[in-house]
mmCIF file of C-alpha atoms in Angstrom:
data_model
loop_
_atom_site.group_PDB
_atom_site.id
_atom_site.type_symbol
_atom_site.label_atom_id
_atom_site.label_comp_id
_atom_site.label_asym_id
_atom_site.label_seq_id
_atom_site.Cartn_x
_atom_site.Cartn_y
_atom_site.Cartn_z
ATOM 1 C CA MET A 1 98.202 85.582 120.744
ATOM 2 C CA GLN A 2 101.191 82.670 119.488
ATOM 3 C CA ALA A 3 100.396 79.547 121.575
ATOM 4 C CA GLY A 4 102.988 79.340 124.824
ATOM 5 C CA SER A 5 103.223 83.178 125.060
ATOM 6 C CA ILE A 6 102.215 84.929 127.907
ATOM 7 C CA THR A 7 99.463 87.856 127.652
ATOM 8 C CA LYS A 8 99.431 90.760 130.136
ATOM 9 C CA VAL A 9 95.607 91.702 130.851
ATOM 10 C CA LEU A 10 95.385 94.519 132.982
ATOM 11 C CA LEU A 11 91.721 94.914 134.473
ATOM 12 C CA VAL A 12 89.447 98.170 135.951
ATOM 13 C CA GLU A 13 86.960 96.417 137.774
ATOM 14 C CA ASP A 14 85.349 97.469 140.966
ATOM 15 C CA ASP A 15 83.630 94.262 141.457
ATOM 16 C CA GLU A 16 86.137 91.632 143.336
ATOM 17 C CA ASP A 17 83.055 88.803 142.448
ATOM 18 C CA ASP A 18 83.730 89.858 138.071
ATOM 19 C CA TYR A 19 87.696 89.963 138.757
ATOM 20 C CA ILE A 20 87.793 86.325 140.240
ATOM 21 C CA LEU A 21 84.951 85.399 137.406
ATOM 22 C CA THR A 22 87.692 87.020 135.038
ATOM 23 C CA ARG A 23 90.732 85.160 136.154
ATOM 24 C CA ALA A 24 88.975 81.917 135.880
ATOM 25 C CA LEU A 25 87.995 82.418 132.333
ATOM 26 C CA LEU A 26 91.898 83.175 131.674
ATOM 27 C CA THR A 27 92.937 80.332 132.969
ATOM 28 C CA GLU A 28 90.243 78.172 131.503
ATOM 29 C CA ILE A 29 91.828 79.054 127.482
ATOM 30 C CA PRO A 30 93.852 76.381 126.285
ATOM 31 C CA GLY A 31 97.692 76.747 125.411
ATOM 32 C CA GLN A 32 97.537 80.272 126.477
ATOM 33 C CA GLN A 33 99.202 81.708 129.785
ATOM 34 C CA PHE A 34 97.778 84.823 131.231
ATOM 35 C CA VAL A 35 99.223 87.318 134.117
ATOM 36 C CA LEU A 36 95.967 89.469 135.222
ATOM 37 C CA ASP A 37 96.397 92.876 137.038
ATOM 38 C CA TRP A 38 93.566 94.229 138.859
ATOM 39 C CA VAL A 39 92.952 97.424 139.720
ATOM 40 C CA LYS A 40 89.646 98.852 141.422
ATOM 41 C CA THR A 41 89.797 102.649 140.641
ATOM 42 C CA PHE A 42 89.289 104.856 137.346
ATOM 43 C CA GLN A 43 92.604 107.213 138.231
ATOM 44 C CA ALA A 44 94.448 104.088 139.256
ATOM 45 C CA GLY A 45 93.193 102.106 136.100
ATOM 46 C CA LEU A 46 94.846 105.354 134.169
ATOM 47 C CA GLU A 47 97.881 105.743 135.381
ATOM 48 C CA ALA A 48 98.387 101.655 135.077
ATOM 49 C CA LEU A 49 97.109 102.006 130.941
ATOM 50 C CA CYS A 50 99.323 105.316 131.041
ATOM 51 C CA HIS A 51 102.336 102.688 132.101
ATOM 52 C CA ASN A 52 102.080 100.759 128.926
ATOM 53 C CA GLU A 53 102.801 97.497 130.245
ATOM 54 C CA HIS A 54 100.108 95.258 129.361
ATOM 55 C CA ASP A 55 98.871 93.731 126.247
ATOM 56 C CA VAL A 56 95.366 94.325 126.009
ATOM 57 C CA ALA A 57 92.553 96.437 128.966
ATOM 58 C CA LEU A 58 89.294 95.281 130.181
ATOM 59 C CA VAL A 59 87.174 97.883 131.593
ATOM 60 C CA ASP A 60 83.670 98.065 133.779
ATOM 61 C CA TYR A 61 81.395 100.386 132.140
ATOM 62 C CA ARG A 62 80.362 101.189 136.227
ATOM 63 C CA LEU A 63 83.655 102.650 137.635
ATOM 64 C CA GLY A 64 81.810 104.878 140.144
ATOM 65 C CA ALA A 65 81.176 108.730 139.727
ATOM 66 C CA GLN A 66 83.015 107.880 136.314
ATOM 67 C CA ASN A 67 82.620 105.069 133.427
ATOM 68 C CA GLY A 68 84.959 102.895 131.251
ATOM 69 C CA VAL A 69 84.199 105.619 128.298
ATOM 70 C CA GLU A 70 85.327 108.217 130.254
ATOM 71 C CA LEU A 71 88.750 106.542 131.127
ATOM 72 C CA LEU A 72 88.986 105.400 127.235
ATOM 73 C CA ARG A 73 89.097 108.609 125.938
ATOM 74 C CA GLU A 74 92.040 109.830 128.660
ATOM 75 C CA ALA A 75 94.030 106.850 128.404
ATOM 76 C CA ILE A 76 93.590 107.858 124.272
ATOM 77 C CA GLU A 77 94.662 111.543 124.949
ATOM 78 C CA ARG A 78 96.500 110.669 126.822
ATOM 79 C CA ASN A 79 98.803 108.107 123.939
ATOM 80 C CA CYS A 80 98.073 105.219 125.897
ATOM 81 C CA ASN A 81 99.071 102.232 124.073
ATOM 82 C CA PRO A 82 96.669 99.122 125.237
ATOM 83 C CA PRO A 83 93.987 98.845 123.470
ATOM 84 C CA ILE A 84 90.849 98.379 125.478
ATOM 85 C CA ILE A 85 87.831 95.665 125.548
ATOM 86 C CA LEU A 86 84.476 97.322 127.774
ATOM 87 C CA LEU A 87 82.790 95.570 130.092
ATOM 88 C CA THR A 88 79.471 96.008 130.808
ATOM 89 C CA GLY A 89 76.492 94.226 132.922
ATOM 90 C CA SER A 90 73.947 95.082 130.442
ATOM 91 C CA GLY A 91 73.856 94.772 126.510
ATOM 92 C CA GLN A 92 72.567 98.185 125.823
ATOM 93 C CA HIS A 93 72.993 98.898 121.920
ATOM 94 C CA GLN A 94 73.834 102.869 122.457
ATOM 95 C CA VAL A 95 76.671 101.638 124.896
ATOM 96 C CA ASP A 96 77.888 99.454 122.795
ATOM 97 C CA VAL A 97 77.665 102.900 119.915
ATOM 98 C CA GLU A 98 79.159 104.719 122.325
ATOM 99 C CA ALA A 99 82.307 102.237 123.136
ATOM 100 C CA MET A 100 83.061 101.720 119.808
ATOM 101 C CA ASN A 101 82.994 105.253 118.674
ATOM 102 C CA ALA A 102 85.489 106.464 121.613
ATOM 103 C CA GLY A 103 87.737 103.912 120.405
ATOM 104 C CA ALA A 104 86.906 100.742 122.302
ATOM 105 C CA ALA A 105 88.628 97.192 120.456
ATOM 106 C CA ASP A 106 85.377 95.609 121.351
ATOM 107 C CA TYR A 107 82.289 95.422 123.342
ATOM 108 C CA LEU A 108 81.413 92.477 125.799
ATOM 109 C CA VAL A 109 78.845 91.809 128.089
ATOM 110 C CA LYS A 110 79.582 90.328 131.465
ATOM 111 C CA GLY A 111 76.526 88.120 131.780
ATOM 112 C CA GLN A 112 77.651 86.749 128.467
ATOM 113 C CA LEU A 113 80.985 85.455 128.898
ATOM 114 C CA ARG A 114 82.693 82.771 128.208
ATOM 115 C CA ALA A 115 86.010 81.387 127.724
ATOM 116 C CA ASP A 116 86.422 81.475 124.274
ATOM 117 C CA SER A 117 84.501 84.837 123.415
ATOM 118 C CA LEU A 118 87.173 86.195 126.021
ATOM 119 C CA GLU A 119 90.106 85.021 124.255
ATOM 120 C CA ARG A 120 88.578 86.064 120.715
ATOM 121 C CA SER A 121 88.405 89.351 121.638
ATOM 122 C CA VAL A 122 91.975 89.467 123.304
ATOM 123 C CA ARG A 123 93.585 87.985 120.182
ATOM 124 C CA TYR A 124 91.610 90.308 117.718
ATOM 125 C CA ALA A 125 92.098 93.677 119.760
ATOM 126 C CA ILE A 126 95.710 92.899 120.639
ATOM 127 C CA GLN A 127 96.855 91.886 116.111
ATOM 128 C CA ARG A 128 94.497 94.799 115.502
ATOM 129 C CA ARG A 129 96.876 96.977 117.644
ATOM 130 C CA ARG A 130 99.665 95.517 117.043
ATOM 131 C CA ALA A 131 98.385 95.896 112.842
ATOM 132 C CA SER A 132 98.125 99.199 113.342
ATOM 133 C CA ALA A 133 101.227 99.836 114.955
ATOM 134 C CA LEU A 134 102.795 98.087 112.085
ATOM 135 C CA ALA A 135 100.773 100.413 109.933
ATOM 136 C CA ALA A 136 102.117 103.813 111.731
ATOM 137 C CA PHE A 137 105.335 103.020 111.390
ATOM 138 C CA ASP A 138 105.431 101.764 107.523
ATOM 139 C CA GLN A 139 103.562 105.275 106.989
ATOM 140 C CA ALA A 140 106.545 106.844 109.463
ATOM 141 C CA ARG A 141 108.880 105.154 107.403
ATOM 142 C CA LEU A 142 107.829 106.275 104.137
ATOM 143 C CA ALA A 143 107.204 109.720 105.228
ATOM 144 C CA SER A 144 110.935 109.556 105.825
ATOM 145 C CA PHE A 145 111.770 107.902 102.978
ATOM 146 C CA GLY A 146 110.211 110.471 101.047
ATOM 147 C CA ALA A 147 111.678 113.220 102.943
ATOM 148 C CA GLU A 148 115.263 111.935 102.562
ATOM 149 C CA VAL A 149 114.563 111.152 98.737
ATOM 150 C CA GLY A 150 113.660 114.935 98.412
ATOM 151 C CA LEU A 151 116.641 116.637 100.238
ATOM 152 C CA ALA A 152 118.908 114.532 98.089
ATOM 153 C CA LEU A 153 116.621 115.923 95.155
ATOM 154 C CA THR A 154 117.841 119.630 96.315
ATOM 155 C CA GLN A 155 121.462 119.442 96.285
ATOM 156 C CA ARG A 156 123.784 121.432 93.885
ATOM 157 C CA ASP A 157 125.831 118.444 93.006
ATOM 158 C CA SER A 158 126.004 115.874 89.898
ATOM 159 C CA MET A 159 123.756 113.456 89.003
ATOM 160 C CA GLU A 160 125.411 110.714 90.206
ATOM 161 C CA ALA A 161 126.312 112.282 93.938
ATOM 162 C CA ILE A 162 122.524 113.350 94.066
ATOM 163 C CA LEU A 163 121.460 109.647 93.194
ATOM 164 C CA GLU A 164 124.058 107.634 94.816
ATOM 165 C CA ARG A 165 122.347 109.364 98.234
ATOM 166 C CA CYS A 166 118.689 108.123 96.656
ATOM 167 C CA THR A 167 119.921 104.804 96.315
ATOM 168 C CA ARG A 168 121.023 104.783 100.003
ATOM 169 C CA ALA A 169 117.779 105.570 101.041
ATOM 170 C CA MET A 170 116.354 103.181 99.154
ATOM 171 C CA SER A 171 118.478 100.387 100.920
ATOM 172 C CA HIS A 172 118.166 101.760 104.528
ATOM 173 C CA TYR A 173 114.444 102.407 104.546
ATOM 174 C CA LEU A 174 113.559 99.727 102.023
ATOM 175 C CA HIS A 175 115.558 96.721 103.278
ATOM 176 C CA ALA A 176 117.572 96.000 100.788
ATOM 177 C CA PRO A 177 121.465 95.541 100.634
ATOM 178 C CA VAL A 178 121.886 96.228 96.460
ATOM 179 C CA ALA A 179 120.009 99.544 95.719
ATOM 180 C CA GLN A 180 120.573 101.033 92.014
ATOM 181 C CA ILE A 181 119.643 103.754 90.260
ATOM 182 C CA ALA A 182 119.914 103.198 86.179
ATOM 183 C CA THR A 183 119.679 105.862 83.209
ATOM 184 C CA PHE A 184 118.156 104.217 80.069
ATOM 185 C CA ASP A 185 120.027 105.345 76.645
ATOM 186 C CA ALA A 186 117.209 105.369 74.373
ATOM 187 C CA ARG A 187 119.345 105.834 71.395
ATOM 188 C CA HIS A 188 121.402 101.964 72.123
ATOM 189 C CA GLN A 189 117.755 100.884 74.248
ATOM 190 C CA GLN A 190 119.872 99.713 76.917
ATOM 191 C CA PHE A 191 120.133 101.229 80.758
ATOM 192 C CA GLU A 192 123.376 102.260 82.258
ATOM 193 C CA VAL A 193 123.333 102.665 86.472
ATOM 194 C CA ARG A 194 124.989 105.440 87.701
ATOM 195 C CA ALA A 195 124.359 105.174 90.819
ATOM 196 C CA ALA A 196 124.183 102.283 93.529
ATOM 197 C CA THR A 197 124.311 100.706 97.183
ATOM 198 C CA ASN A 198 126.098 97.496 97.598
ATOM 199 C CA ALA A 199 126.188 96.459 101.236
ATOM 200 C CA LEU A 200 127.127 92.524 100.486
ATOM 201 C CA GLU A 201 130.167 91.053 101.536
ATOM 202 C CA ASN A 202 131.428 94.256 103.653
ATOM 203 C CA GLY A 203 130.924 96.311 100.853
ATOM 204 C CA ALA A 204 133.391 94.498 98.610
ATOM 205 C CA GLU A 205 131.320 94.171 95.748
ATOM 206 C CA ALA A 206 131.173 96.497 92.795
ATOM 207 C CA ALA A 207 128.432 97.834 91.542
ATOM 208 C CA SER A 208 129.567 96.338 88.322
ATOM 209 C CA GLN A 209 129.424 92.840 89.261
ATOM 210 C CA VAL A 210 125.456 93.103 90.626
ATOM 211 C CA PRO A 211 123.766 90.614 87.826
ATOM 212 C CA ARG A 212 121.295 91.774 85.057
ATOM 213 C CA VAL A 213 118.077 91.770 85.582
ATOM 214 C CA ARG A 214 115.842 91.346 81.999
ATOM 215 C CA LEU A 215 113.360 93.215 82.283
ATOM 216 C CA ASP A 216 110.458 93.791 78.598
ATOM 217 C CA LEU A 217 111.399 97.542 77.811
ATOM 218 C CA LYS A 218 107.472 97.963 76.372
ATOM 219 C CA SER A 219 106.249 97.309 80.125
ATOM 220 C CA LEU A 220 108.786 99.124 81.521
ATOM 221 C CA ALA A 221 107.947 102.131 79.266
ATOM 222 C CA GLU A 222 104.561 101.742 80.402
ATOM 223 C CA GLY A 223 105.060 102.276 83.799
ATOM 224 C CA GLU A 224 104.642 98.957 84.867
ATOM 225 C CA PRO A 225 106.778 97.841 87.754
ATOM 226 C CA VAL A 226 108.580 94.792 88.775
ATOM 227 C CA LEU A 227 108.192 92.344 91.511
ATOM 228 C CA ILE A 228 110.369 89.048 92.161
ATOM 229 C CA ARG A 229 109.669 87.626 95.157
ATOM 230 C CA GLN A 230 111.713 84.011 94.874
ATOM 231 C CA VAL A 231 114.718 84.844 91.927
ATOM 232 C CA HIS A 232 116.567 81.779 92.347
ATOM 233 C CA ASN A 233 114.568 79.868 90.359
ATOM 234 C CA ASP A 234 113.606 82.941 87.814
ATOM 235 C CA GLN A 235 114.681 82.942 84.227
ATOM 236 C CA ARG A 236 115.142 86.681 84.300
ATOM 237 C CA LEU A 237 117.916 86.992 86.295
ATOM 238 C CA ALA A 238 121.260 86.275 84.559
ATOM 239 C CA GLU A 239 123.411 84.612 87.100
ATOM 240 C CA PRO A 240 121.455 83.055 89.842
ATOM 241 C CA GLN A 241 124.048 81.891 92.063
ATOM 242 C CA TRP A 242 124.917 84.840 92.632
ATOM 243 C CA ALA A 243 121.686 85.992 94.507
ATOM 244 C CA ARG A 244 122.653 82.206 96.494
ATOM 245 C CA LYS A 245 126.001 82.936 97.233
ATOM 246 C CA HIS A 246 124.569 86.422 99.130
ATOM 247 C CA GLY A 247 121.196 85.054 100.291
ATOM 248 C CA ILE A 248 119.300 87.339 98.021
ATOM 249 C CA ILE A 249 115.473 86.194 97.862
ATOM 250 C CA SER A 250 113.297 89.039 96.152
ATOM 251 C CA PHE A 251 114.241 91.733 93.458
ATOM 252 C CA ALA A 252 112.042 94.885 92.807
ATOM 253 C CA ALA A 253 111.676 97.371 90.408
ATOM 254 C CA PHE A 254 110.131 100.522 89.477
ATOM 255 C CA PRO A 255 110.773 102.448 85.520
ATOM 256 C CA LEU A 256 111.624 106.407 86.317
ATOM 257 C CA VAL A 257 108.771 107.247 83.176
ATOM 258 C CA LEU A 258 108.891 111.452 82.241
ATOM 259 C CA GLU A 259 105.741 112.191 79.702
ATOM 260 C CA ASP A 260 105.376 108.848 78.916
ATOM 261 C CA LYS A 261 109.213 108.144 77.896
ATOM 262 C CA LEU A 262 111.258 105.919 79.589
ATOM 263 C CA VAL A 263 114.263 107.911 81.869
ATOM 264 C CA GLY A 264 115.374 105.440 83.895
ATOM 265 C CA LEU A 265 115.420 102.021 86.418
ATOM 266 C CA MET A 266 114.902 102.074 90.152
ATOM 267 C CA SER A 267 115.339 98.760 91.208
ATOM 268 C CA LEU A 268 116.159 96.384 95.142
ATOM 269 C CA PHE A 269 117.999 93.564 95.624
ATOM 270 C CA SER A 270 116.856 91.759 99.278
ATOM 271 C CA ARG A 271 117.637 89.345 101.840
ATOM 272 C CA GLU A 272 114.067 89.502 102.351
ATOM 273 C CA LEU A 273 110.792 88.159 101.201
ATOM 274 C CA LEU A 274 109.768 91.819 99.248
ATOM 275 C CA SER A 275 106.114 92.799 100.329
ATOM 276 C CA GLU A 276 103.488 93.088 97.080
ATOM 277 C CA GLN A 277 103.898 97.103 98.082
ATOM 278 C CA THR A 278 107.601 97.625 97.656
ATOM 279 C CA PRO A 279 107.240 97.978 93.700
ATOM 280 C CA GLN A 280 104.844 100.978 94.425
ATOM 281 C CA GLU A 281 106.947 102.482 98.015
ATOM 282 C CA LEU A 282 109.639 102.976 95.288
ATOM 283 C CA GLY A 283 107.191 104.669 92.962
ATOM 284 C CA SER A 284 106.740 106.817 95.904
ATOM 285 C CA VAL A 285 109.569 108.474 95.214
ATOM 286 C CA ALA A 286 110.194 108.108 91.334
ATOM 287 C CA HIS A 287 108.894 111.549 89.649
ATOM 288 C CA GLY A 288 110.802 113.413 91.941
ATOM 289 C CA ILE A 289 113.987 111.602 90.926
ATOM 290 C CA SER A 290 112.782 111.321 87.016
ATOM 291 C CA LEU A 291 112.836 114.768 87.197
ATOM 292 C CA CYS A 292 116.380 114.993 88.366
ATOM 293 C CA ILE A 293 117.268 113.253 85.517
ATOM 294 C CA GLU A 294 115.744 115.031 82.951
ATOM 295 C CA ARG A 295 117.289 118.128 84.585
ATOM 296 C CA LYS A 296 120.643 116.899 85.196
ATOM 297 C CA ARG A 297 120.926 115.268 81.493
ATOM 298 C CA SER A 298 120.061 118.618 79.902
ATOM 299 C CA GLU A 299 122.951 120.143 82.300
ATOM 300 C CA GLU A 300 125.531 118.090 81.682
ATOM 301 C CA ALA A 301 123.920 118.251 77.579
ATOM 302 C CA LEU A 302 124.283 121.998 78.102
ATOM 303 C CA ASP A 303 127.715 122.129 79.935
ATOM 304 C CA ALA A 304 129.220 120.227 76.279
ATOM 305 C CA SER A 305 127.655 122.103 74.487
ATOM 306 C CA GLU A 306 129.216 125.346 76.333
ATOM 307 C CA VAL A 307 132.768 123.184 76.165
ATOM 308 C CA LYS A 308 132.714 122.625 72.339
ATOM 309 C CA TYR A 309 131.089 126.235 71.776
ATOM 310 C CA ARG A 310 133.901 127.681 74.243
ATOM 311 C CA SER A 311 136.928 125.374 72.557
ATOM 312 C CA VAL A 312 135.499 126.277 68.817
ATOM 313 C CA VAL A 313 135.837 130.383 69.857
ATOM 314 C CA GLU A 314 138.626 130.268 71.807
ATOM 315 C CA ASN A 315 140.617 128.322 68.495
ATOM 316 C CA ILE A 316 139.012 129.960 65.918
ATOM 317 C CA LYS A 317 142.058 132.356 63.976
ATOM 318 C CA GLU A 318 138.510 135.511 63.301
ATOM 319 C CA ILE A 319 138.156 137.930 66.242
ATOM 320 C CA ILE A 320 134.778 137.292 67.491
ATOM 321 C CA PHE A 321 132.875 139.946 69.501
ATOM 322 C CA GLN A 322 130.145 141.561 71.177
ATOM 323 C CA MET A 323 129.810 145.492 71.875
ATOM 324 C CA ASP A 324 127.119 146.890 74.742
ATOM 325 C CA GLU A 325 124.806 149.457 73.266
ATOM 326 C CA PHE A 326 126.505 152.134 73.555
ATOM 327 C CA GLY A 327 129.850 150.907 71.514
ATOM 328 C CA HIS A 328 132.068 149.158 74.297
ATOM 329 C CA TRP A 329 134.044 145.671 73.985
ATOM 330 C CA SER A 330 132.125 143.398 75.878
ATOM 331 C CA PHE A 331 133.627 140.134 74.622
ATOM 332 C CA LEU A 332 136.634 139.282 72.398
ATOM 333 C CA ASN A 333 138.066 136.054 71.909
ATOM 334 C CA PRO A 334 141.923 135.421 71.638
ATOM 335 C CA ALA A 335 142.039 136.234 68.037
ATOM 336 C CA TRP A 336 141.831 139.501 68.917
ATOM 337 C CA LYS A 337 145.119 139.512 70.356
ATOM 338 C CA SER A 338 146.402 137.494 67.624
ATOM 339 C CA LEU A 339 145.324 139.994 64.918
ATOM 340 C CA THR A 340 145.854 143.028 66.789
ATOM 341 C CA GLY A 341 148.633 142.639 69.763
ATOM 342 C CA PHE A 342 145.757 144.417 72.080
ATOM 343 C CA GLU A 343 145.995 142.039 75.510
ATOM 344 C CA VAL A 344 141.935 140.978 75.917
ATOM 345 C CA ALA A 345 141.116 142.227 79.352
ATOM 346 C CA PRO A 346 142.814 146.230 78.688
ATOM 347 C CA THR A 347 140.319 146.317 75.906
ATOM 348 C CA LEU A 348 137.074 145.292 77.171
ATOM 349 C CA GLY A 349 135.285 148.639 77.956
ATOM 350 C CA THR A 350 136.987 150.384 76.126
ATOM 351 C CA PHE A 351 135.192 152.514 73.053
ATOM 352 C CA PHE A 352 135.606 150.281 69.627
ATOM 353 C CA LEU A 353 136.276 153.152 67.379
ATOM 354 C CA GLU A 354 139.289 153.720 69.208
ATOM 355 C CA TYR A 355 140.868 150.876 67.392
ATOM 356 C CA LEU A 356 140.048 152.099 64.260
ATOM 357 C CA HIS A 357 141.486 154.089 61.351
ATOM 358 C CA GLU A 358 140.375 157.211 61.965
ATOM 359 C CA GLU A 359 139.399 157.393 57.877
ATOM 360 C CA GLU A 360 137.202 154.343 59.092
ATOM 361 C CA ARG A 361 135.292 155.916 61.950
ATOM 362 C CA GLU A 362 132.899 157.925 60.593
ATOM 363 C CA HIS A 363 131.685 155.221 58.530
ATOM 364 C CA ASN A 364 131.953 152.713 61.496
ATOM 365 C CA ARG A 365 130.039 155.169 63.324
ATOM 366 C CA HIS A 366 127.464 155.178 60.864
ATOM 367 C CA ILE A 367 127.032 151.663 60.440
ATOM 368 C CA PHE A 368 126.820 151.135 64.370
ATOM 369 C CA LEU A 369 124.189 153.601 64.795
ATOM 370 C CA GLN A 370 122.067 151.806 61.764
ATOM 371 C CA LEU A 371 122.584 148.169 63.543
ATOM 372 C CA VAL A 372 121.281 149.984 67.541
ATOM 373 C CA GLN A 373 118.461 151.912 65.675
ATOM 374 C CA ARG A 374 117.311 148.237 64.124
ATOM 375 C CA LYS A 375 117.704 149.891 60.624
ATOM 376 C CA LEU A 376 119.959 147.119 59.636
ATOM 377 C CA ARG A 377 119.565 143.603 59.794
ATOM 378 C CA TYR A 378 123.074 142.727 59.446
ATOM 379 C CA CYS A 379 126.329 144.147 57.912
ATOM 380 C CA ARG A 380 129.172 142.839 55.735
ATOM 381 C CA TYR A 381 132.003 145.435 54.665
ATOM 382 C CA GLU A 382 136.058 145.790 54.807
ATOM 383 C CA THR A 383 137.938 148.385 57.728
ATOM 384 C CA ARG A 384 141.182 149.326 58.454
ATOM 385 C CA PHE A 385 142.426 148.165 62.318
ATOM 386 C CA LEU A 386 145.446 149.703 63.848
ATOM 387 C CA THR A 387 147.466 146.733 65.414
ATOM 388 C CA HIS A 388 149.274 147.413 69.067
ATOM 389 C CA ASP A 389 152.896 148.491 66.645
ATOM 390 C CA GLY A 390 151.070 150.829 65.102
ATOM 391 C CA LYS A 391 150.572 148.886 61.944
ATOM 392 C CA VAL A 392 147.143 148.977 60.136
ATOM 393 C CA ARG A 393 145.505 145.681 59.237
ATOM 394 C CA TRP A 394 142.557 144.901 56.510
ATOM 395 C CA VAL A 395 139.631 142.793 57.980
ATOM 396 C CA GLU A 396 136.765 142.348 56.689
ATOM 397 C CA ALA A 397 133.818 143.067 59.738
ATOM 398 C CA TYR A 398 130.509 141.097 59.809
ATOM 399 C CA ALA A 399 128.420 142.465 62.170
ATOM 400 C CA GLN A 400 124.534 141.951 63.761
ATOM 401 C CA PRO A 401 122.648 143.360 66.500
ATOM 402 C CA ALA A 402 122.284 141.012 69.659
ATOM 403 C CA LEU A 403 118.310 140.668 70.784
ATOM 404 C CA SER A 404 116.793 139.202 74.157
ATOM 405 C CA SER A 405 114.207 136.426 74.085
ATOM 406 C CA ASP A 406 112.027 139.566 74.069
ATOM 407 C CA GLY A 407 113.403 141.435 71.098
ATOM 408 C CA ALA A 408 115.007 143.647 73.783
ATOM 409 C CA LEU A 409 118.674 145.531 72.313
ATOM 410 C CA LEU A 410 121.575 143.998 74.223
ATOM 411 C CA GLY A 411 124.523 145.053 72.354
#
């Protein structure tokens, strides 16, 4: 409780003398203002508790046919918020244990009650409840953060688009106007920012204008997070004037490490004093983001390889072909038309012997069967093709069986 603040107290007590005593004790507490509401019955107390209008409740153990512990349990079951301090006329250990097990914030004996002990009990009860509420809020915040990042990682999109969703979640849930995710280039030993959320100056600042922070790569590779609570006088920040200009106070980063390999870095700049828990909050989603980066890198490498292969296949002057196990064309590159005059699309699905000189067909049929039956691992020979205009063209053919990963014949 802060000095000069008003604390609303609910008293559930069927004895007016105890009400008068409690009111008097509260007035004796220096530097504090209390508003005391008094109800006499179990039901009235339950209704008042569930209105959630009080900072703390003082509940007598004896309330007619029912007792304060029963009221406490009923209030908790109904999600009534105020912390409850149980009052009793005698210091019975059994009642004390029962009250605390039921969820009471404290247990006080009326005959031993003084202003200072009442103030201390009320203050601690309120502080613990606020700490509990804050912890519950933080837990819900982190759960939402993890869920939003998890959803982003399931999207079928580019690495940049996925990571940008992640940086927006980082900025929102971790209260940081600048959030970045960078990938690590092991060859050049440097980071490349792949996504950033920047809310400074109405979003006018580009990610490239965010200053670099000098970090130890060896420590990052070992999974060590970074927290700079006061960046203004920290030599690791390349441009401290940038931080002063935008009111930036703190910096936090968490390395993205996968199988002992540094793959990237998550980082934040905040106008708030970041807590010691912030790097670990970043770390709660780090593994999923690391997996995403590696997966997307593999996809990018595969795409680049496919583009390169396609370029070679489409521009090479030799015919590259594939047949199914029955001898029907299943793939032909553009060189097919250049050398034979036949269009590729109509040719696919037709029998390969139709395009050979009739004197070559039996020999080619024999070779094809030898390959399909695995009696030949490969073959290389010359043969004659018929072109679209009826001419004969000698070609050198090279062929081998196409097998799946488990050794099955594909063609």
